[in-house]
Coordinates of C-alpha atoms in Angstrom, one line a residue:
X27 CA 9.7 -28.4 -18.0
X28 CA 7.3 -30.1 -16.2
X29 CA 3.5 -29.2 -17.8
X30 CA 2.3 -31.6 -20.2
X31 CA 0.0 -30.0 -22.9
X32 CA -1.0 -31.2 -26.2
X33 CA -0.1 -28.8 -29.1
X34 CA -3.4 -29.0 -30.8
X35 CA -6.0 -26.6 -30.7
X36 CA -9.2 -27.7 -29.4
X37 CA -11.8 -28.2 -31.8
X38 CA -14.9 -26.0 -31.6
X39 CA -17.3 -28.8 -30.9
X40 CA -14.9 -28.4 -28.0
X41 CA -15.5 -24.8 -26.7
X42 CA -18.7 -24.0 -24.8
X43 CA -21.8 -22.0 -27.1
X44 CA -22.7 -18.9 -26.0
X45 CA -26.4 -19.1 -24.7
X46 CA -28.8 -19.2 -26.8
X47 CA -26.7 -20.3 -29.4
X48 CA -27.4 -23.5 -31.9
X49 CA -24.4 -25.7 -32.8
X50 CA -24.0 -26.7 -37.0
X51 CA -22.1 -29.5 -38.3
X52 CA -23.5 -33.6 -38.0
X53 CA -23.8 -33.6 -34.1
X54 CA -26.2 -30.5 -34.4
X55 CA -29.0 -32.9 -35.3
X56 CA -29.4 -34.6 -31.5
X57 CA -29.6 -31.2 -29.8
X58 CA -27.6 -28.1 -29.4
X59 CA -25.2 -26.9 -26.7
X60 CA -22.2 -28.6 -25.9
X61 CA -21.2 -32.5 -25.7
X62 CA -22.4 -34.5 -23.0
X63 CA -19.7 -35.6 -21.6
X64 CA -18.0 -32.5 -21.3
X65 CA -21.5 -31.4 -19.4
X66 CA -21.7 -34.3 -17.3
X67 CA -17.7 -33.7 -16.3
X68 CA -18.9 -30.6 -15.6
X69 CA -21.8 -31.8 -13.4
X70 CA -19.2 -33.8 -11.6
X71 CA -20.3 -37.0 -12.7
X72 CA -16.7 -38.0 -13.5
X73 CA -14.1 -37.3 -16.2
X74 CA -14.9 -37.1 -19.5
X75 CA -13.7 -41.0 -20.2
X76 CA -15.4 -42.1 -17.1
X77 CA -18.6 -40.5 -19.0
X78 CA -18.1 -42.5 -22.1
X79 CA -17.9 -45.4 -20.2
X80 CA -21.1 -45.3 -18.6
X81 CA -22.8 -44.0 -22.3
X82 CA -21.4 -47.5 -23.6
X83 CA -23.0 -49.2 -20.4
X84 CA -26.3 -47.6 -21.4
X85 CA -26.2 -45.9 -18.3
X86 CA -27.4 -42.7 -19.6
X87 CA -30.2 -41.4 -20.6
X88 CA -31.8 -38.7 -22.1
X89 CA -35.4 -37.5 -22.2
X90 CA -36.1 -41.2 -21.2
X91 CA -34.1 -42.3 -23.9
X92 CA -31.2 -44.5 -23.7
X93 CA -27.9 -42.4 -25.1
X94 CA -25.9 -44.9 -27.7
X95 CA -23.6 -41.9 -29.1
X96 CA -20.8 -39.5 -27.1
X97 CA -21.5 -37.3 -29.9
X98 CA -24.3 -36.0 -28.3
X99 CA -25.0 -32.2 -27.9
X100 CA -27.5 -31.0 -24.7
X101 CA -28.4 -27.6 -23.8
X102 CA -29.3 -28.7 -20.5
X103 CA -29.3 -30.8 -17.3
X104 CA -32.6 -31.3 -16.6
X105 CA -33.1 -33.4 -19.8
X106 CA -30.5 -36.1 -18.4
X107 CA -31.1 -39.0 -16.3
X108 CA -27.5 -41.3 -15.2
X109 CA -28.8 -44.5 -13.3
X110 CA -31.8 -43.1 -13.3
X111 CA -31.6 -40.2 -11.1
X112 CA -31.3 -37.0 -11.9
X113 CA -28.3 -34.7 -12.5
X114 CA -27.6 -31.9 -10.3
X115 CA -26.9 -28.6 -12.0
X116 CA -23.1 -27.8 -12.8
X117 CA -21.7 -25.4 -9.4
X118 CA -20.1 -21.8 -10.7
X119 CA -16.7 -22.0 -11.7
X120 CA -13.9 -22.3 -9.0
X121 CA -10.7 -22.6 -8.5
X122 CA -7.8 -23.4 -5.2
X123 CA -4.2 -23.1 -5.6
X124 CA -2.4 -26.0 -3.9
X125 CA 1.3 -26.7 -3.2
X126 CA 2.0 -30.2 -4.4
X127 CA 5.1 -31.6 -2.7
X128 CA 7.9 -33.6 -4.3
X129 CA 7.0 -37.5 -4.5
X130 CA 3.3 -37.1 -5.6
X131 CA 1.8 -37.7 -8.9
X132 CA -0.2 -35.1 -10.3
X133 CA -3.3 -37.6 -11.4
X134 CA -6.0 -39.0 -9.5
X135 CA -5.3 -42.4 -9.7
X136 CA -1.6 -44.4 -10.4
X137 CA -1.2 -47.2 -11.3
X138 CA 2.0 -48.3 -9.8
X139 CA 0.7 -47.1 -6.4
X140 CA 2.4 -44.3 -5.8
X141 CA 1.0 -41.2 -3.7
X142 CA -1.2 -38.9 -5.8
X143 CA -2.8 -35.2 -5.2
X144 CA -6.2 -36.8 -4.7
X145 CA -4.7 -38.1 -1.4
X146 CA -3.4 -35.1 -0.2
X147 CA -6.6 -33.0 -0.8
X148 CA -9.4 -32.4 1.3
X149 CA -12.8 -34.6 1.0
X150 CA -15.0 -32.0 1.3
X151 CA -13.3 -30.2 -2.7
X152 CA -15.8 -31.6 -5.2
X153 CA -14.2 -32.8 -8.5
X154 CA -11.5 -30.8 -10.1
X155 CA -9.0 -31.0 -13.1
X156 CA -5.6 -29.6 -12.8
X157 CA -4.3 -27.0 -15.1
X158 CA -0.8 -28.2 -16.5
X159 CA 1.1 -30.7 -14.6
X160 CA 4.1 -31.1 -12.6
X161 CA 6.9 -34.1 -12.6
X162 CA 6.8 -36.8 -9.7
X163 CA 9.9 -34.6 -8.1
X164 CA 8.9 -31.0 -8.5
X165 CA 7.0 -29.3 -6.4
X166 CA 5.2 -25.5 -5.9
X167 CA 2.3 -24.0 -7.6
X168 CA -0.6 -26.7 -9.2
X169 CA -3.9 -24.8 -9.6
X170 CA -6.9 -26.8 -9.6
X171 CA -10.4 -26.0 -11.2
X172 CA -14.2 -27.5 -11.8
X173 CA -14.3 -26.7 -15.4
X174 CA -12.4 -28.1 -17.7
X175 CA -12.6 -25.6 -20.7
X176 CA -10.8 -23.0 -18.3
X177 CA -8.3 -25.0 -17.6
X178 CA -7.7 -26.0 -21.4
X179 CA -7.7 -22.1 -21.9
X180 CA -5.2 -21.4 -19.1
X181 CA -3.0 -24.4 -20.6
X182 CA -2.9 -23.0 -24.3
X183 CA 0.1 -21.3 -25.6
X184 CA -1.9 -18.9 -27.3
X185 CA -3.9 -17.6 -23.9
X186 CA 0.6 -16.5 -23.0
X187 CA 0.2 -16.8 -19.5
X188 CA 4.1 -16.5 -17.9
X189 CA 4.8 -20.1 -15.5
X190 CA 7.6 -18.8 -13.0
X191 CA 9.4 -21.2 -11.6
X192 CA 12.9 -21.3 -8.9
X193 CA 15.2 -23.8 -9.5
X194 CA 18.8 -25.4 -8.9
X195 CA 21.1 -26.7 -10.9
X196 CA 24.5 -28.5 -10.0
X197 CA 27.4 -26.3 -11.6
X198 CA 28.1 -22.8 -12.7
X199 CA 25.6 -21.4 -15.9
X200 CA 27.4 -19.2 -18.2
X201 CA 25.4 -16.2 -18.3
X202 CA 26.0 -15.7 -22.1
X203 CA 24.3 -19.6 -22.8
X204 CA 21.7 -17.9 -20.6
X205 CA 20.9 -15.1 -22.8
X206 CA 20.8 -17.5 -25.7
X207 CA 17.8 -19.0 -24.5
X208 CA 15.6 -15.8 -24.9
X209 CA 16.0 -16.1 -28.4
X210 CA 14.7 -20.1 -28.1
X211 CA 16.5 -23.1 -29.0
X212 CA 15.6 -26.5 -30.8
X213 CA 17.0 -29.0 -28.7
X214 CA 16.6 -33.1 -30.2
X215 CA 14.4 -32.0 -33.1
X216 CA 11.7 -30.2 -30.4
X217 CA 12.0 -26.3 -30.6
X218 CA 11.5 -24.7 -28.0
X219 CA 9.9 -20.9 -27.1
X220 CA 11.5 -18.0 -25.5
X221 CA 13.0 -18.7 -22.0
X222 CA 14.0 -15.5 -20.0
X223 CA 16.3 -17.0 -17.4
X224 CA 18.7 -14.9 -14.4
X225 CA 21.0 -15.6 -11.9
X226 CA 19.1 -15.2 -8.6
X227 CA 22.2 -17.0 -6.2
X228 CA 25.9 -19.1 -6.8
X229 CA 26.7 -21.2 -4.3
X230 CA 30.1 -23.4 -4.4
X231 CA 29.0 -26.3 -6.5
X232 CA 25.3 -25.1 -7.3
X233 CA 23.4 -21.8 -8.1
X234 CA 19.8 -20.6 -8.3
X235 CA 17.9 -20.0 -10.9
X236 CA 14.6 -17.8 -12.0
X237 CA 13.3 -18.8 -15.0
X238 CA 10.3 -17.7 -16.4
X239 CA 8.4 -19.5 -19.7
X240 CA 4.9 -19.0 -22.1
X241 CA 4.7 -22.6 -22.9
X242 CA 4.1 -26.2 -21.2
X243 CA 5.9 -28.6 -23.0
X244 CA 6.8 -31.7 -21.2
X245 CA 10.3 -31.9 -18.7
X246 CA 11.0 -28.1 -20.8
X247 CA 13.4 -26.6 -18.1
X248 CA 15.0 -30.4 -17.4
X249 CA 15.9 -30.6 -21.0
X250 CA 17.5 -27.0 -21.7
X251 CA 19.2 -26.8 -18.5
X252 CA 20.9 -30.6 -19.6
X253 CA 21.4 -29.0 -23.0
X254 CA 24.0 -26.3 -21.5
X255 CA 25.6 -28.9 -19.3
X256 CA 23.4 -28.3 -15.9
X257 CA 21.7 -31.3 -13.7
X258 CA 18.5 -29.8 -12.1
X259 CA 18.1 -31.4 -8.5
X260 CA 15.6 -28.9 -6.8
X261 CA 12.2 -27.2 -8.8
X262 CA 10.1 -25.4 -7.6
X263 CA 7.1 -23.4 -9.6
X264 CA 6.1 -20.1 -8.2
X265 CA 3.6 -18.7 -10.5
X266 CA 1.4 -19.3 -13.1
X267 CA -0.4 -16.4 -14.4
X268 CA -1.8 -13.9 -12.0
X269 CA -1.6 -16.3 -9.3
X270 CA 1.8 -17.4 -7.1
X271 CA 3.3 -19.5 -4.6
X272 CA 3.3 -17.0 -2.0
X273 CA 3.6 -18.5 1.5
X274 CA 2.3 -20.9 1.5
X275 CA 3.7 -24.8 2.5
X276 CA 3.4 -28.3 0.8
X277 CA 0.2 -30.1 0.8
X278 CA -1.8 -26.6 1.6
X279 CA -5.1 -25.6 -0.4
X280 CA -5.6 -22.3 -0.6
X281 CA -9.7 -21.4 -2.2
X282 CA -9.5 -18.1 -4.5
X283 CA -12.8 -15.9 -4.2
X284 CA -14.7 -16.5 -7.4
X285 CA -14.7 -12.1 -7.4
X286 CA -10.9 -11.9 -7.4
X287 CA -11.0 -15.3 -10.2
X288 CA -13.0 -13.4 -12.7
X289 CA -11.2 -10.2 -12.6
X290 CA -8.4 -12.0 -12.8
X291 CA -9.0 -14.0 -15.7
X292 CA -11.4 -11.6 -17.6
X293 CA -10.3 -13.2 -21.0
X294 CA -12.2 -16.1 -20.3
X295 CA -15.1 -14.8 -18.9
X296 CA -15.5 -12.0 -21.4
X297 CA -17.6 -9.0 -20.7
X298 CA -19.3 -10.8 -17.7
X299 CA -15.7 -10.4 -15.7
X300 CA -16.1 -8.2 -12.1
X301 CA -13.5 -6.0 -11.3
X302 CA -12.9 -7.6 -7.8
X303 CA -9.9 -7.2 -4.8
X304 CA -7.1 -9.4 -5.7
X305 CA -7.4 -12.2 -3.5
X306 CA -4.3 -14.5 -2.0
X307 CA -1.9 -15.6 -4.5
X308 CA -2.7 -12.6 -7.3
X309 CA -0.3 -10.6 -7.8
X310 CA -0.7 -6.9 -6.7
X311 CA 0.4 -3.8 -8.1
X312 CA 3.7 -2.4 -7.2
X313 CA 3.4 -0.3 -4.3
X314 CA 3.9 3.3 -3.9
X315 CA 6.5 4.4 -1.3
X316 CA 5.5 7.7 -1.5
X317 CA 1.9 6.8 0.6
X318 CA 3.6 4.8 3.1
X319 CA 3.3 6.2 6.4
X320 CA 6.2 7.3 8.8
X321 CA 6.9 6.0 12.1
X322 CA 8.0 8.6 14.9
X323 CA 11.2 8.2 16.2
X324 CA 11.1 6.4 19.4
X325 CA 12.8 8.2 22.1
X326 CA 15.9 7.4 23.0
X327 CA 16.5 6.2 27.0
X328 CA 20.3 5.1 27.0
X329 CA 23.0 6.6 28.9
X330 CA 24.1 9.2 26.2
X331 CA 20.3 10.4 25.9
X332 CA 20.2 11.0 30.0
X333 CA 23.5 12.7 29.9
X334 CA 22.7 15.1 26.9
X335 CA 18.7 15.7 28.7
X336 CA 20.4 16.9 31.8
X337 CA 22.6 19.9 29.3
X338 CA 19.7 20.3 26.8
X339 CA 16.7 23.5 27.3
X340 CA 16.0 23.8 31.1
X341 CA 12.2 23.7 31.8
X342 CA 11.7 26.9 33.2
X343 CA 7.9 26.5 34.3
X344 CA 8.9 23.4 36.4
X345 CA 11.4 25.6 38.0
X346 CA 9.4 28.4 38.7
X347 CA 6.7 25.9 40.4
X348 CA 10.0 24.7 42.3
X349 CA 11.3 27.9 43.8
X350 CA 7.3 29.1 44.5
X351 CA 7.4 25.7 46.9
X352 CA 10.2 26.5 48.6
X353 CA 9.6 30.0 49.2
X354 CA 6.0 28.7 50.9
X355 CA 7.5 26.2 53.0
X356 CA 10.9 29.0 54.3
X357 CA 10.4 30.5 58.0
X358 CA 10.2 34.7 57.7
X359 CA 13.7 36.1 57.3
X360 CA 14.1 38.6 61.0
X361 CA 14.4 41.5 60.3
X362 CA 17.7 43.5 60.1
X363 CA 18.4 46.3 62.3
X364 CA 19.6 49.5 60.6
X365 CA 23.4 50.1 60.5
X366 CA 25.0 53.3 61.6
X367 CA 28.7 52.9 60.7
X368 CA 31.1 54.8 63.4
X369 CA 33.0 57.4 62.9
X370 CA 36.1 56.6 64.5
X371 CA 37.4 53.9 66.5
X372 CA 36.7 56.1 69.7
X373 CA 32.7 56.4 68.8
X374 CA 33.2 52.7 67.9
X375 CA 34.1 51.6 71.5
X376 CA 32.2 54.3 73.3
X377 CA 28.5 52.7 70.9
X378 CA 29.0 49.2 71.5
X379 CA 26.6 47.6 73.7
X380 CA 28.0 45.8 76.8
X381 CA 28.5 42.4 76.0
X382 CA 26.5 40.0 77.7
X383 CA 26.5 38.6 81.1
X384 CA 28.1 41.7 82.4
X385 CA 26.7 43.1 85.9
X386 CA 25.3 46.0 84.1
X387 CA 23.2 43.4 82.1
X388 CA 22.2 41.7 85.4
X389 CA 21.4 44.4 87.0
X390 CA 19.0 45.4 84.2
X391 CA 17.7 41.8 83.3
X392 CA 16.8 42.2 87.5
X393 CA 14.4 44.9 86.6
X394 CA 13.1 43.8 83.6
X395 CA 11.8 40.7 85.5
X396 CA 10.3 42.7 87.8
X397 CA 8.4 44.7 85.1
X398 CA 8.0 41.9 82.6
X399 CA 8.6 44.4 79.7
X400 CA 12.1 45.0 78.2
X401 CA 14.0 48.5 78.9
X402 CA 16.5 47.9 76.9
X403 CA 17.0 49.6 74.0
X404 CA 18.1 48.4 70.6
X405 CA 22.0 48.2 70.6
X406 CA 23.8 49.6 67.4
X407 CA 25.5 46.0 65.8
X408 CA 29.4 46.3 65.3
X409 CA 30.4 47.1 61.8
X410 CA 31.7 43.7 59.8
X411 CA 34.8 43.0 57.7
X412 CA 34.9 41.6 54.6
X413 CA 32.2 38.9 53.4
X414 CA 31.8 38.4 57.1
X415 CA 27.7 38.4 58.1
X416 CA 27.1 40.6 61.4
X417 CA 25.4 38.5 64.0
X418 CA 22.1 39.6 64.7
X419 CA 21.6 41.5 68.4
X420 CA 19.7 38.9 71.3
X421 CA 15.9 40.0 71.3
X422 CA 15.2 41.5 75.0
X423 CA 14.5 39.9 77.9
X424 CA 16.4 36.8 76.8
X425 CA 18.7 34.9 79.1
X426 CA 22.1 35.0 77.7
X427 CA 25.1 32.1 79.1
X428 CA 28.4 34.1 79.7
X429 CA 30.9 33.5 77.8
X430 CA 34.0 32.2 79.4
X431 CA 37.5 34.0 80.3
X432 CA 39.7 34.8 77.3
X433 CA 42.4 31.8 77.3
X434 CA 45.5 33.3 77.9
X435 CA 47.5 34.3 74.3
X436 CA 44.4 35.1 73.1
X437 CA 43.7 39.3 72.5
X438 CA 41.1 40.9 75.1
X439 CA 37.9 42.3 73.9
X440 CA 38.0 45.7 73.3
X441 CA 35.1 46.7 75.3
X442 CA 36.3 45.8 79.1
X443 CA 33.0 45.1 81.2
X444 CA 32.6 48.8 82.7
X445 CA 33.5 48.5 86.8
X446 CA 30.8 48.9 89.2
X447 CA 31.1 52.1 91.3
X448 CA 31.7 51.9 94.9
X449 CA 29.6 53.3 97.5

């Protein structure tokens, strides 16, 4: 486990009066409230040791007075004077999630010089305090926060708020030594809380691990997973409380709206907590599938689609507009003369108009040019067999080429040209 938390409850000097409010016991006699340094932390004057350092300096004052005692209570601000100027009022409480990444120290300063989170965050945050801590190589979820006392509630055992966390070990868990830590273990003399713990992926040498705890006891998931035999190389924390990971990378600070923090966290802010949108990183209530809407099927435009289009319901309107075209844009049909079938094959030959290009048809076309009016009358049109289509008779007056003699082996027309009479 990685969160380092002292076991102890806090005392009640501790815990923040309600307003309006007088504190009892020895330190009640200075003024009521809550203890200066815990204000002045607040305030952002500096932790609560750097406060007591500056009391012992005589650095502080208080209604012109110089302070000699920590054990001070003040009901407010106003009253205080540090180097003599003034101290600003305390801000509203706040708090960013922030994804520390492997190799950094989870204090403000180090001594040894490594690499801490007051590096990696921006200059404009004002002072915070972090709730739990994380090892020098684990990485994931650290919240951070302006007060102090709602990080010391967070951090209680009591307050049981879940810490998620993902990690890898080197070998293959026995799921049965898994189930065994629900229960709790004691482990060196320390006994350990509940642990639920599943199998989330098994790889050939290593698996992954969700493991899910109510307490912060320092290196915790280190020294269970070393009690059933696993080395943790990789571990990351997801969640703590109603706020996660999500996606977010290493070194990112992410602010959460003071609306969404007190709905979240209405246990600490009592009847004063807003019901607020959950804001990024809270965790969100299951969704319901059955309000999810449906996407139309897109059509489809592949080969198969064309192919069953062309055999699929005809669209008889855009036909109809079709054939309406092309019946405005088709010549007049002539019309058809009326057919008067023979009755023999006599009556047949004897009916038939001379063909053209006779001298009976000369002769006549001589006098119509004369005239300029046809004399002609309209020939009777020789009867058709089978799916054959009769020609339709010249119109009169019109100039027809001869057609040329019969090739021999051919059959004669049957109506001869009629001979021209002598004399």
């Amino acid at each position: 486990m990685t969160d380092k938390t002292p076991q102890t409850p806090p005392s009640s000097a501790d815990r923040p009066a309600a307003p309006g409010s007088e504190a009892t016991g020895p330190e009640a006699t200075a003024g009521g409230g809550e203890r200066i340094a815990k204000a002045l932390a607040r305030a952002g004057i500096g932790s609560r040791r750097d406060v007591e350092r500056l009391i012992e300096a005589g650095r502080v004052r208080v209604d012109g007075e110089v302070l000699k005692t920590p054990a001070f209570l003040i009901d407010r601000l106003d009253r205080v004077r540090v180097d003599n100027k003034p101290v600003a009022p305390a801000e509203p409480t706040r708090m960013w999630r922030f994804y520390k990444p492997r190799g950094v120290v989870t204090t403000a300063r180090d001594p040894e010089g490594r690499p801490t989170i007051a590096d990696r965050l921006p200059a404009s945050m004002p002072r915070v305090v972090c709730v739990g801590r994380l090892d020098l190589n684990t990485e994931g979820l650290l919240l951070l926060t302006n007060d102090g006392a709602l990080a010391r509630w967070m951090e209680l055992p009591a307050t049981g708020l879940p810490r998620r966390y993902r990690v890898r070990v080197f070998g293959q868990p026995d799921p049965a030594a898994l189930a065994g830590l629900a229960q709790g273990v004691t482990v060196d003399g320390v006994t350990y809380g509940p642990v639920k713990v599943a199998v989330v992926r098994r790889q050939t040498s290593n698996a992954w691990l969700d493991v899910t705890l109510h307490e912060g006891k320092n290196r915790e998931i280190r020294k269970l997973m070393a009690h059933l035999g696993l080395d943790v190389n990789r571990l990351i924390r997801l969640g703590y409380g109603p706020f996660t990971l999500g996606q977010m990378k290493p070194g990112q600070v992410d602010a959460v709206p003071v609306k969404a923090l007190r709905a979240a966290l209405g246990g600490y802010f009592g009847d004063e907590a807003a019901t607020g949108d959950a804001a990024p990183g809270l965790v969100a209530p299951a969704p319901d599938p059955s309000k999810w809407a449906r996407a139309k099927a897109k059509p489809k435009t592949g080969p198969k689609a064309k192919a069953k289009a062309k055999t699929g319901k005809r669209d008889h309107r855009q036909e109809d507009r079709a054939d309406s075209t092309r019946a405005k844009s088709r010549p007049p049909a002539r019309p058809r003369a009326a057919e008067t079938p023979p009755s023999d094959a006599g009556e047949r030959r004897r009916a038939a108009p001379p063909r053209a290009g006779t001298q009976a048809n000369k002769a006549e076309g001589r006098q119509t040019g004369k005239t300029g009016r046809a004399t002609l009358s309209a020939p009777t049109p020789r009867p058709h067999a089978g799916n054959k289509r009769p020609k339709s008779p010249a119109p009169s007056g019109s100039r027809t080429r001869p057609k040329p003699a019969s090739k021999p082996g051919r059959r004669s027309s049957p109506n001869p040209a009629p001979k021209r009479p002598r004399g």
